[in-house]
Amino acid sequence: MSITNHTNEDPWYVHVALYTVIAILTVILIKVAIIDPKEIMEREAYYKKEARLRMTNLKQAEILWQKKNGSFTDNLDALINFVKTDKFVDSIVNSIDPVTNKSSNPFVKLSHGEFTPDSLFKTPKSQQRFIVRIDSSEAVDSVVTPAGKLLRVEKKIVKGTRYLIEDPDGYGTVGSLDNDALKNTASWE
């Protein structure tokens, strides 16, 4: 009985191919498991920060609009045009506080380092327009004679005592349509 010792060695190129496949799969795994999620998280953090900066500037624009016009507005185009062209806004943006000797500019700088009114139209992530709404309420008053006879019922519709700015991408809201205590308050503060 003869025992033959057969060694079954694969050719060298099979080993090289297998090591190459292992190396490629390792690189793909590192990219998918470590690098891509980090980039996604950094991008999400940027979108969140930038959206909130823009909503803060929209809040300041609403406050200035209300100071000048007596009520808030839900017209985003008119609001941004007001910020860009109104002399009242320009005088506040370019004034210096005499007590602190600092700028009275209520607008914050965006991530790129400056305030640009045109950036207030859209969210940084999906490029959808910010949602701006105002409240509307109806006040009913009865006019009665001293004898108790009803003369007339007066209805008065009041608009714009509260506003809500909402990010369609879900990074927060500013203000409230229902609660005066939340006027000018951001959801992330």
Short mmCIF file of C-alpha atoms in Angstrom, two decimals:
data_model
loop_
_atom_site.label_atom_id
_atom_site.label_comp_id
_atom_site.label_asym_id
_atom_site.label_seq_id
_atom_site.Cartn_x
_atom_site.Cartn_y
_atom_site.Cartn_z
CA MET A 1 0.00 0.00 0.00
CA SER A 2 1.43 3.12 -1.09
CA ILE A 3 0.44 6.41 0.37
CA THR A 4 0.89 9.31 -1.90
CA ASN A 5 0.94 12.74 -0.51
CA HIS A 6 -0.93 15.05 -2.81
CA THR A 7 -0.67 18.68 -2.05
CA ASN A 8 -3.35 20.67 -3.68
CA GLU A 9 -1.81 24.08 -4.10
CA ASP A 10 -3.68 26.75 -5.99
CA PRO A 11 -1.82 28.79 -8.53
CA TRP A 12 -0.41 32.10 -7.29
CA TYR A 13 -2.83 34.23 -9.30
CA VAL A 14 -5.81 32.74 -7.41
CA HIS A 15 -4.31 33.94 -4.13
CA VAL A 16 -3.61 37.38 -5.59
CA ALA A 17 -7.19 37.62 -6.87
CA LEU A 18 -8.60 36.59 -3.48
CA TYR A 19 -6.44 39.10 -1.60
CA THR A 20 -7.46 41.81 -4.06
CA VAL A 21 -11.17 41.02 -3.54
CA ILE A 22 -10.67 41.09 0.25
CA ALA A 23 -8.89 44.47 0.02
CA ILE A 24 -11.62 45.96 -2.20
CA LEU A 25 -14.39 44.69 0.09
CA THR A 26 -12.56 46.12 3.12
CA VAL A 27 -12.32 49.55 1.48
CA ILE A 28 -16.01 49.44 0.52
CA LEU A 29 -16.97 48.42 4.06
CA ILE A 30 -14.95 51.27 5.60
CA LYS A 31 -16.52 53.77 3.21
CA VAL A 32 -20.07 52.56 3.79
CA ALA A 33 -19.78 52.04 7.55
CA ILE A 34 -17.58 54.97 8.61
CA ILE A 35 -16.96 57.66 5.98
CA ASP A 36 -20.44 58.04 4.42
CA PRO A 37 -22.36 58.28 7.72
CA LYS A 38 -19.90 60.90 8.99
CA GLU A 39 -20.42 63.02 5.85
CA ILE A 40 -24.19 62.62 6.12
CA MET A 41 -24.15 63.68 9.78
CA GLU A 42 -21.97 66.72 9.00
CA ARG A 43 -24.29 67.73 6.15
CA GLU A 44 -27.37 67.32 8.39
CA ALA A 45 -25.72 69.44 11.12
CA TYR A 46 -25.05 72.16 8.53
CA TYR A 47 -28.64 72.08 7.24
CA LYS A 48 -30.03 72.27 10.76
CA LYS A 49 -27.78 75.17 11.79
CA GLU A 50 -28.31 77.11 8.56
CA ALA A 51 -32.11 76.62 8.59
CA ARG A 52 -32.30 77.89 12.16
CA LEU A 53 -30.14 80.92 11.37
CA ARG A 54 -32.43 81.75 8.46
CA MET A 55 -35.56 81.33 10.62
CA THR A 56 -33.99 83.58 13.26
CA ASN A 57 -33.51 86.25 10.59
CA LEU A 58 -37.09 85.76 9.39
CA LYS A 59 -38.22 86.28 12.99
CA GLN A 60 -36.27 89.55 13.14
CA ALA A 61 -37.81 90.61 9.83
CA GLU A 62 -41.31 89.88 11.21
CA ILE A 63 -40.56 91.91 14.34
CA LEU A 64 -39.39 94.88 12.24
CA TRP A 65 -42.44 94.55 9.97
CA GLN A 66 -44.71 94.57 13.01
CA LYS A 67 -42.97 97.61 14.50
CA LYS A 68 -43.50 99.55 11.29
CA ASN A 69 -46.92 98.26 10.16
CA GLY A 70 -48.63 97.28 13.41
CA SER A 71 -49.17 93.61 12.51
CA PHE A 72 -47.24 90.63 11.21
CA THR A 73 -47.35 89.41 7.60
CA ASP A 74 -47.60 86.00 5.97
CA ASN A 75 -46.33 87.27 2.61
CA LEU A 76 -42.74 86.00 2.42
CA ASP A 77 -42.00 87.94 -0.77
CA ALA A 78 -43.17 91.24 0.74
CA LEU A 79 -41.29 90.53 3.97
CA ILE A 80 -37.96 89.90 2.24
CA ASN A 81 -38.47 92.86 -0.08
CA PHE A 82 -39.13 94.96 3.05
CA VAL A 83 -35.80 93.80 4.52
CA LYS A 84 -33.95 94.56 1.29
CA THR A 85 -35.44 97.96 0.42
CA ASP A 86 -37.15 99.68 3.35
CA LYS A 87 -35.44 102.73 4.85
CA PHE A 88 -36.73 101.83 8.32
CA VAL A 89 -34.91 98.48 8.20
CA ASP A 90 -31.82 100.11 6.73
CA SER A 91 -31.71 102.68 9.53
CA ILE A 92 -31.89 99.94 12.19
CA VAL A 93 -29.34 97.68 10.47
CA ASN A 94 -26.83 100.51 10.10
CA SER A 95 -27.32 102.14 13.50
CA ILE A 96 -25.07 101.93 16.55
CA ASP A 97 -26.44 101.42 20.05
CA PRO A 98 -25.32 104.50 22.01
CA VAL A 99 -25.11 102.61 25.32
CA THR A 100 -23.04 99.61 24.22
CA ASN A 101 -21.48 101.24 21.16
CA LYS A 102 -22.27 98.06 19.18
CA SER A 103 -24.23 97.56 16.01
CA SER A 104 -28.03 97.45 16.39
CA ASN A 105 -28.30 95.08 13.43
CA PRO A 106 -30.86 92.44 14.51
CA PHE A 107 -29.91 89.99 11.75
CA VAL A 108 -27.41 87.21 12.42
CA LYS A 109 -24.72 86.15 9.99
CA LEU A 110 -25.34 82.91 8.12
CA SER A 111 -22.89 80.01 7.92
CA HIS A 112 -20.98 81.60 5.03
CA GLY A 113 -20.25 84.66 7.18
CA GLU A 114 -22.73 87.32 6.06
CA PHE A 115 -26.45 88.05 6.06
CA THR A 116 -28.12 87.81 2.66
CA PRO A 117 -31.86 88.58 2.52
CA ASP A 118 -32.44 86.40 -0.56
CA SER A 119 -31.38 83.33 1.45
CA LEU A 120 -34.52 83.74 3.59
CA PHE A 121 -36.82 82.42 0.88
CA LYS A 122 -35.76 78.78 0.91
CA THR A 123 -34.52 76.09 3.24
CA PRO A 124 -30.92 75.00 2.72
CA LYS A 125 -31.71 71.28 2.50
CA SER A 126 -34.65 70.84 0.15
CA GLN A 127 -34.76 74.37 -1.28
CA GLN A 128 -38.47 74.61 -0.40
CA ARG A 129 -39.88 77.94 0.71
CA PHE A 130 -40.23 78.54 4.43
CA ILE A 131 -43.84 78.40 5.59
CA VAL A 132 -45.01 81.70 7.09
CA ARG A 133 -48.54 82.01 8.50
CA ILE A 134 -50.35 84.61 10.59
CA ASP A 135 -53.35 84.31 12.85
CA SER A 136 -56.76 85.66 12.10
CA SER A 137 -59.45 86.23 14.71
CA GLU A 138 -62.91 87.65 14.67
CA ALA A 139 -64.03 90.01 17.43
CA VAL A 140 -67.80 90.37 17.81
CA ASP A 141 -69.26 93.33 19.69
CA SER A 142 -72.92 94.06 20.30
CA VAL A 143 -74.19 97.62 20.43
CA VAL A 144 -77.17 97.86 22.81
CA THR A 145 -79.30 100.87 23.79
CA PRO A 146 -79.70 101.80 27.49
CA ALA A 147 -83.17 100.25 27.30
CA GLY A 148 -81.64 96.93 26.27
CA LYS A 149 -82.59 96.98 22.60
CA LEU A 150 -80.00 95.48 20.25
CA LEU A 151 -78.99 98.07 17.68
CA ARG A 152 -76.36 96.15 15.74
CA VAL A 153 -73.66 93.54 15.94
CA GLU A 154 -70.21 94.71 14.89
CA LYS A 155 -67.70 92.20 13.60
CA LYS A 156 -64.08 93.04 13.37
CA ILE A 157 -61.51 90.70 11.83
CA VAL A 158 -58.05 91.05 13.32
CA LYS A 159 -55.11 89.61 11.39
CA GLY A 160 -51.46 89.39 12.18
CA THR A 161 -51.24 89.56 15.96
CA ARG A 162 -49.23 86.29 15.94
CA TYR A 163 -47.14 84.49 13.34
CA LEU A 164 -45.60 81.08 12.74
CA ILE A 165 -42.48 80.38 10.69
CA GLU A 166 -42.01 76.71 9.91
CA ASP A 167 -39.20 74.82 8.24
CA PRO A 168 -40.68 72.23 5.83
CA ASP A 169 -37.59 70.04 6.43
CA GLY A 170 -38.47 69.75 10.12
CA TYR A 171 -35.67 71.76 11.75
CA GLY A 172 -38.03 73.80 13.91
CA THR A 173 -40.54 76.62 14.14
CA VAL A 174 -40.62 80.20 15.36
CA GLY A 175 -43.67 81.74 16.99
CA SER A 176 -47.15 80.34 17.51
CA LEU A 177 -50.58 80.98 16.06
CA ASP A 178 -52.31 80.01 19.30
CA ASN A 179 -50.20 81.22 22.20
CA ASP A 180 -49.05 84.79 22.92
CA ALA A 181 -46.44 83.45 25.34
CA LEU A 182 -44.65 81.77 22.40
CA LYS A 183 -44.60 84.88 20.20
CA ASN A 184 -41.08 85.36 18.82
CA THR A 185 -39.92 82.13 20.48
CA ALA A 186 -38.03 79.48 18.54
CA SER A 187 -38.78 75.82 19.16
CA TRP A 188 -35.08 75.06 19.72
CA GLU A 189 -34.49 77.74 22.35
#
